[in-house]
Amino acid sequence: MAPISRVPIPVHRRRQRFRDGLLAALITAGCALATPAAADPATPATAATPAAPVAPAPLWPALTTALALPPWLNLELNLSAEPMGGNGPPLGSSGAWIQQLSLTAEASRGLGRDKTQWQEFDHWKTSLQLTAFSGNANLNQALGTAFPLQTAAHPVGLWLTEATVQRVAAGGPVFFKAGLMALNPAFVESEVLNSYIHSALNNTLNLEINGLPINPFMAPGATAHLRLGSSSELRIGQFWLDNVNNLASLFGVNPQAALSNGSLQIVQWNLRDLPGSAHLKQPIRQGERLVTRQLPQPLLQLGALNTTGADPNLAAYGTLTLAVPPLPIGLDHRIWIGFNNGFTIENDPDPTFVGAGWLAQGLLPGRPLDVLAVGYGSTWFNSNLNPGLNPETVLEINYAIPLSSQLTLQPVLQWIINPSGSSNRPAVVAAGLQLSLSF
């Protein structure tokens, strides 16, 4: 059976030498720097004047500052590059480079004002985001796996990924948002999942239902967040799916996805004040100094979605992130579990996913800000559509090294068991690196 893939994308390598040279220079420069914020442990903090917590420090001014933009306008540029290679017997070895460049612009009178002094007009904000993918997103096809090994493995080209108007709470989540937008990060995506690189672990619990506007895909939609208390909220969303492919191809991208129609309704409940949450809002105390926490806060997230149209679907999902009591190694720890399950078997090609993982901060002496991530995820194929396949399972271990608040290196190692559902093939082994830059 041919490998199942959601991104059969042609290879594009224009300006390859320039891109490789630029990123190699950035890696070399970043590795030559010591973590700027690492305080000298020999200089204790006093009780009267506690030292600032150890935290990643910037290496260069933010784009908004460098361009001297007015206070009501904010620009942010983010680059994520993911070179990776692996061995997929009997297909052999292969490697690929894929990268994502996103430019986000926000405009609001409230951006330059004290939130305690906001008037109604200050709560409103417009957002525009453009995302460009370049490189080769076909690594999983070359290695014979069903799902991409890289987060950024999407059809190459320029995408419009957001154009919205939203009403922002003064210090809380968005109350209301409408326009052209993706399902995530407001729904399904949990912060703990962003610690991983494999597409099945990162972001959206490997939801594969046709037509869902998961970034970089988007759709016309509206969402509302309703506070149910100091730590609980209900999120409600409505999306119209008829133009998902048309919007994806606005600047010439071939989305390589089946046409969709109908609408999507989604509801999600978030609970944040879980055991240990209050304590985890404070920095880590390491001897006489404080260290900024790099791990996400505990979170319980439960949701359900329904699509209407020619191919209706119903699914439920959830994640639970918990703090771990102090261990002999490391400064801070989290464990998590997650799932999604589809109930419309005739339309969902991959109806079930389960995942779990462990995050640990500060395992190595002298590296209090580094984070080790270990993750597991299994995806079950629809036996009605693809009989005889076993779940494809990924095991990932990566290590995030924040060289600054704007530059992070994340080496990664992955094992993919039952690639494309075949129990007769050996596991695929892959390794690579994610480089993240922000301006």
XYZ file of C-alpha atoms in Angstrom:
439
model
C 0.000 0.000 0.000
C 1.295 3.451 -0.870
C 2.342 5.614 2.112
C -0.419 7.774 3.503
C 0.608 11.412 3.422
C -1.130 14.686 3.962
C 1.566 16.776 2.265
C 2.578 15.439 -1.159
C 4.473 18.588 -2.075
C 7.007 19.341 -4.824
C 10.584 20.272 -3.945
C 11.628 23.922 -4.201
C 15.169 24.975 -3.457
C 15.584 28.518 -4.738
C 18.106 30.620 -2.888
C 19.244 27.479 -1.068
C 22.859 28.580 -0.722
C 21.963 32.015 0.635
C 19.515 30.544 3.173
C 21.927 27.820 4.315
C 24.781 30.295 4.678
C 22.692 32.756 6.657
C 21.372 30.150 9.080
C 24.795 28.548 9.501
C 26.206 31.949 10.450
C 23.431 32.485 12.977
C 24.034 29.066 14.534
C 27.772 29.731 14.778
C 27.243 33.149 16.320
C 24.644 31.864 18.776
C 26.770 28.931 19.932
C 29.685 31.271 20.574
C 27.621 33.181 23.105
C 27.168 32.187 26.710
C 23.631 32.549 27.994
C 23.626 36.285 28.759
C 21.251 36.076 31.674
C 23.062 33.325 33.583
C 23.834 34.973 36.864
C 27.060 34.164 38.726
C 26.080 31.680 41.465
C 28.926 32.995 43.582
C 27.079 36.300 43.918
C 24.200 35.582 46.300
C 21.003 37.585 46.363
C 20.185 39.356 49.580
C 16.833 39.209 51.268
C 16.486 42.984 51.079
C 17.356 43.305 47.378
C 16.653 39.984 45.643
C 18.421 39.486 42.316
C 16.354 39.379 39.138
C 15.490 35.815 38.082
C 17.793 34.159 35.575
C 16.015 34.447 32.218
C 16.855 34.416 28.503
C 17.968 37.903 27.463
C 17.592 39.536 24.030
C 20.531 39.754 21.622
C 19.039 42.462 19.414
C 16.218 45.015 19.619
C 12.692 43.979 18.705
C 11.557 44.783 15.167
C 9.105 47.400 16.458
C 11.908 49.183 18.319
C 14.407 48.911 15.465
C 11.933 50.475 13.023
C 10.842 53.150 15.554
C 7.184 52.330 14.922
C 4.399 54.312 16.606
C 3.139 52.855 19.919
C -0.160 51.701 18.402
C 1.590 49.378 15.890
C 3.488 46.164 16.639
C 5.446 43.984 14.191
C 6.965 40.580 14.887
C 9.025 38.347 12.591
C 9.590 34.662 13.427
C 11.730 32.107 11.618
C 11.692 28.373 12.301
C 14.085 26.153 10.308
C 14.041 22.358 10.576
C 16.839 20.447 8.822
C 16.369 16.706 9.373
C 17.516 13.380 7.989
C 16.736 9.756 8.661
C 16.819 6.135 7.582
C 13.637 4.325 6.518
C 14.354 0.708 5.555
C 13.931 -0.580 2.894
C 13.619 2.853 1.257
C 17.055 3.974 2.452
C 18.264 7.270 3.879
C 17.021 10.739 3.051
C 17.228 14.296 4.356
C 15.338 17.537 3.874
C 15.221 21.146 4.987
C 11.945 22.985 5.568
C 11.491 26.416 7.119
C 8.691 28.757 8.096
C 8.847 32.571 8.160
C 5.936 34.480 9.736
C 5.298 38.215 9.847
C 2.610 39.380 12.283
C 1.283 42.943 12.448
C -1.013 44.200 15.213
C -2.630 47.618 15.424
C -4.470 48.976 18.455
C -4.568 52.230 20.372
C -4.342 50.149 23.536
C -0.874 48.772 22.653
C 0.804 51.961 23.825
C -1.345 52.615 26.899
C -1.562 51.448 30.489
C -4.234 48.731 30.573
C -5.651 50.086 33.806
C -6.494 53.275 31.884
C -8.038 51.623 28.853
C -11.251 52.942 27.393
C -13.526 50.822 25.190
C -11.752 51.694 21.927
C -8.420 50.574 23.436
C -9.707 46.996 23.784
C -10.049 46.523 20.026
C -7.183 45.221 17.918
C -6.635 44.214 14.292
C -4.177 41.467 13.372
C -2.646 40.433 10.054
C -0.261 37.510 9.553
C 1.614 36.252 6.487
C 3.518 32.959 6.534
C 5.985 31.652 3.946
C 7.144 28.013 3.757
C 10.215 27.079 1.738
C 12.385 24.008 1.265
C 11.393 20.356 0.897
C 8.342 19.102 2.801
C 8.515 15.577 1.348
C 10.795 13.926 3.931
C 8.070 11.690 5.334
C 7.296 10.386 1.816
C 10.954 9.621 1.189
C 11.179 7.711 4.481
C 7.774 6.059 4.075
C 5.918 7.478 7.095
C 2.282 8.556 7.135
C 2.825 11.846 8.966
C 5.473 14.567 8.567
C 8.444 14.484 10.907
C 8.668 18.293 10.968
C 6.280 20.900 12.341
C 6.803 23.196 9.346
C 6.154 20.538 6.673
C 3.387 22.339 4.753
C 2.930 23.229 1.064
C 5.628 25.705 0.063
C 4.737 29.259 -0.832
C 3.204 32.345 0.745
C 0.059 31.996 2.869
C -2.289 34.524 4.413
C -2.731 32.948 7.858
C -4.745 35.583 9.723
C -6.758 38.760 9.154
C -8.929 39.463 12.207
C -10.542 42.014 14.463
C -10.677 41.164 18.161
C -11.711 42.608 21.464
C -9.004 42.005 24.058
C -9.511 41.902 27.805
C -7.272 44.169 29.887
C -4.893 41.481 31.111
C -6.873 38.378 30.150
C -7.705 36.259 27.096
C -9.488 37.496 24.007
C -13.202 38.022 24.622
C -14.190 38.064 20.945
C -12.435 37.506 17.635
C -13.747 37.446 14.065
C -12.314 37.364 10.555
C -10.071 34.956 8.646
C -8.236 32.689 11.088
C -7.088 29.187 11.938
C -8.629 26.832 14.456
C -5.475 26.922 16.576
C -4.086 28.247 18.870
C -7.453 29.153 20.444
C -8.723 25.558 20.143
C -7.176 22.067 20.445
C -3.614 23.383 20.714
C -2.115 23.236 24.205
C 1.083 25.050 25.138
C 2.836 21.852 26.219
C 2.540 20.411 22.688
C 4.635 23.239 21.259
C 7.685 21.655 22.908
C 7.785 18.997 20.171
C 8.803 18.920 16.502
C 7.055 15.869 14.970
C 3.753 16.951 13.415
C 1.747 14.282 15.255
C 2.899 15.629 18.625
C 3.037 19.329 17.881
C -0.017 21.596 18.083
C -3.314 19.822 17.383
C -3.330 16.184 18.581
C -2.895 15.050 14.955
C -6.456 15.911 13.909
C -6.795 14.774 10.281
C -10.439 15.561 9.500
C -10.740 17.016 6.002
C -11.331 20.756 5.831
C -10.384 21.739 9.371
C -8.702 25.164 9.240
C -5.572 24.149 11.160
C -2.733 26.644 10.673
C -1.584 27.513 7.994
C -5.087 26.789 6.636
C -7.735 29.299 7.717
C -11.415 30.037 7.248
C -13.920 32.799 7.963
C -14.886 32.416 11.589
C -15.786 33.925 14.947
C -14.820 32.879 18.468
C -15.833 33.983 21.955
C -14.184 33.286 25.319
C -16.475 33.293 28.348
C -14.944 33.478 31.807
C -16.539 31.105 34.286
C -14.394 32.155 37.219
C -10.845 33.129 38.075
C -9.364 29.967 36.509
C -12.031 28.552 34.208
C -13.264 29.608 30.782
C -15.474 28.358 27.980
C -14.433 28.884 24.358
C -16.961 28.735 21.509
C -16.124 28.899 17.809
C -17.914 28.900 14.460
C -16.072 28.508 11.135
C -17.333 28.379 7.531
C -15.347 25.874 5.460
C -16.383 26.450 1.839
C -13.414 28.696 1.020
C -10.589 26.998 2.951
C -8.720 25.936 -0.211
C -9.385 29.201 -2.042
C -7.925 31.195 0.839
C -4.920 28.863 1.052
C -4.144 29.432 -2.643
C -4.622 33.204 -2.479
C -0.933 33.847 -3.305
C -0.453 30.840 -5.578
C 0.060 28.002 -3.078
C -1.202 24.571 -4.123
C -2.768 23.353 -0.844
C -2.781 19.721 -2.013
C -5.971 19.107 -0.005
C -9.441 17.860 -0.878
C -12.180 20.459 -1.270
C -14.338 20.989 1.795
C -17.695 22.566 2.483
C -20.147 23.204 5.269
C -19.303 24.639 8.665
C -17.485 23.801 11.879
C -18.777 24.271 15.401
C -16.396 23.814 18.320
C -16.588 24.223 22.086
C -13.752 23.918 24.614
C -13.431 24.203 28.396
C -10.154 25.227 30.045
C -9.355 24.840 33.761
C -6.085 26.294 34.992
C -6.005 26.225 38.811
C -4.862 22.626 39.123
C -2.760 21.279 42.032
C 0.494 23.220 42.326
C -0.553 26.044 39.995
C -0.157 28.842 42.559
C 3.364 27.762 43.498
C 4.403 27.470 39.863
C 3.620 31.130 39.200
C 6.747 32.019 41.187
C 10.341 31.659 39.875
C 12.384 28.598 40.772
C 14.703 29.074 43.751
C 18.099 27.495 43.089
C 20.252 28.088 46.138
C 20.621 31.840 46.467
C 19.305 32.739 43.035
C 16.000 32.675 41.178
C 15.408 31.042 37.777
C 12.560 31.858 35.376
C 10.274 28.906 34.679
C 10.341 27.714 31.082
C 7.610 25.061 31.365
C 3.869 25.654 30.818
C 1.397 26.022 33.654
C -0.864 23.062 34.546
C -3.970 22.923 32.345
C -7.016 20.741 31.788
C -8.492 21.207 28.324
C -11.561 19.348 27.032
C -13.406 20.007 23.798
C -15.644 18.703 21.034
C -16.162 19.670 17.406
C -18.775 19.029 14.781
C -18.633 19.641 11.031
C -21.633 19.860 8.720
C -21.668 19.448 4.954
C -21.217 16.622 2.489
C -18.856 14.755 4.871
C -19.982 15.502 8.447
C -17.718 14.654 11.371
C -17.929 14.588 15.149
C -14.878 14.391 17.427
C -13.819 14.936 21.040
C -10.365 15.838 22.345
C -8.496 16.809 25.471
C -5.143 17.395 27.151
C -4.047 17.395 30.784
C -0.773 19.014 31.873
C 0.331 18.437 35.471
C 3.239 19.512 37.636
C 5.530 16.813 39.021
C 6.743 16.920 42.653
C 10.447 17.830 43.021
C 12.797 15.159 41.676
C 16.478 14.513 42.506
C 17.404 15.802 39.032
C 16.296 18.967 37.301
C 14.632 22.143 38.549
C 11.064 21.770 37.246
C 8.998 19.019 35.606
C 5.691 18.475 33.801
C 3.853 15.420 32.537
C 0.996 15.470 30.047
C -1.486 13.217 28.301
C -3.712 13.983 25.315
C -6.206 12.373 22.959
C -8.574 12.955 20.098
C -11.279 10.549 18.971
C -13.541 10.768 15.922
C -17.027 9.279 15.982
C -17.897 9.469 12.260
C -15.964 6.467 11.035
C -16.894 6.751 7.358
C -15.214 10.185 6.978
C -12.295 10.346 9.411
C -9.133 8.687 7.987
C -7.325 8.669 11.368
C -10.037 8.593 14.009
C -7.961 8.088 17.164
C -4.791 9.606 18.586
C -3.274 9.259 22.054
C -0.138 10.945 23.316
C 1.856 11.538 26.484
C 5.103 13.164 27.503
C 7.487 14.549 30.101
C 9.248 17.918 30.209
C 12.207 18.704 32.468
C 13.950 22.054 32.984
C 17.528 22.470 34.179
C 18.754 18.875 34.081
C 22.380 19.857 33.396
C 24.489 21.817 35.886
C 25.061 25.371 34.686
C 22.146 25.171 32.191
C 19.089 26.142 34.288
C 17.019 27.324 31.298
C 17.414 24.294 29.006
C 14.413 21.966 28.582
C 14.394 18.240 27.816
C 11.194 16.964 26.163
C 10.223 13.308 25.748
C 7.023 12.515 23.850
C 4.976 9.559 22.624
C 2.090 9.562 20.149
C 0.103 6.825 18.371
C -2.371 7.378 15.535
C -4.919 4.704 14.592
C -5.975 4.465 10.944
C -9.574 3.967 9.899
C -9.944 0.230 9.282
C -12.942 0.849 7.018
C -10.935 3.116 4.713
C -7.507 1.473 5.131
C -7.936 -2.108 6.395
C -5.021 -4.062 7.830
C -2.979 -1.091 9.078
C -1.437 -0.813 12.532
C -1.133 2.453 14.472
C 1.853 4.581 13.468
C 3.708 5.488 16.656
C 6.323 8.189 17.184
C 8.775 8.471 20.065
C 10.609 11.796 20.252
C 13.305 13.199 22.494
C 14.571 16.757 22.057
C 16.564 19.303 24.026
C 15.810 23.036 23.776
C 18.762 25.392 24.332
C 17.700 29.059 24.622
C 20.781 31.007 23.593
C 18.721 34.147 24.122
C 15.064 35.149 24.322
C 15.163 35.401 20.506
C 17.295 32.408 19.504
C 16.714 28.762 20.460
C 18.365 25.581 19.192
C 16.501 22.296 19.629
C 18.252 19.052 18.568
C 15.778 16.186 18.095
C 15.793 12.392 17.720
C 12.724 10.432 16.558
C 11.700 6.793 16.169
C 8.634 6.022 14.019
C 7.248 2.527 14.660
C 4.915 0.848 12.129
C 5.655 3.511 9.498
C 2.529 4.097 7.370
C 0.829 1.384 9.426
C 3.103 -1.461 8.273
C 4.197 -3.872 10.999
C 6.558 -5.581 8.543
C 8.884 -2.597 8.193
C 11.636 -1.698 10.659
C 11.265 1.530 12.589
C 12.299 4.777 10.895
C 15.003 6.643 12.811
C 15.489 10.364 12.190
C 17.470 13.192 13.716
C 17.645 16.895 13.134
C 17.465 20.365 14.562
C 14.922 23.116 14.975
C 16.296 26.644 14.944
C 13.904 29.361 16.119
C 14.585 33.073 15.629
C 12.398 36.048 16.480
C 12.750 39.762 15.742
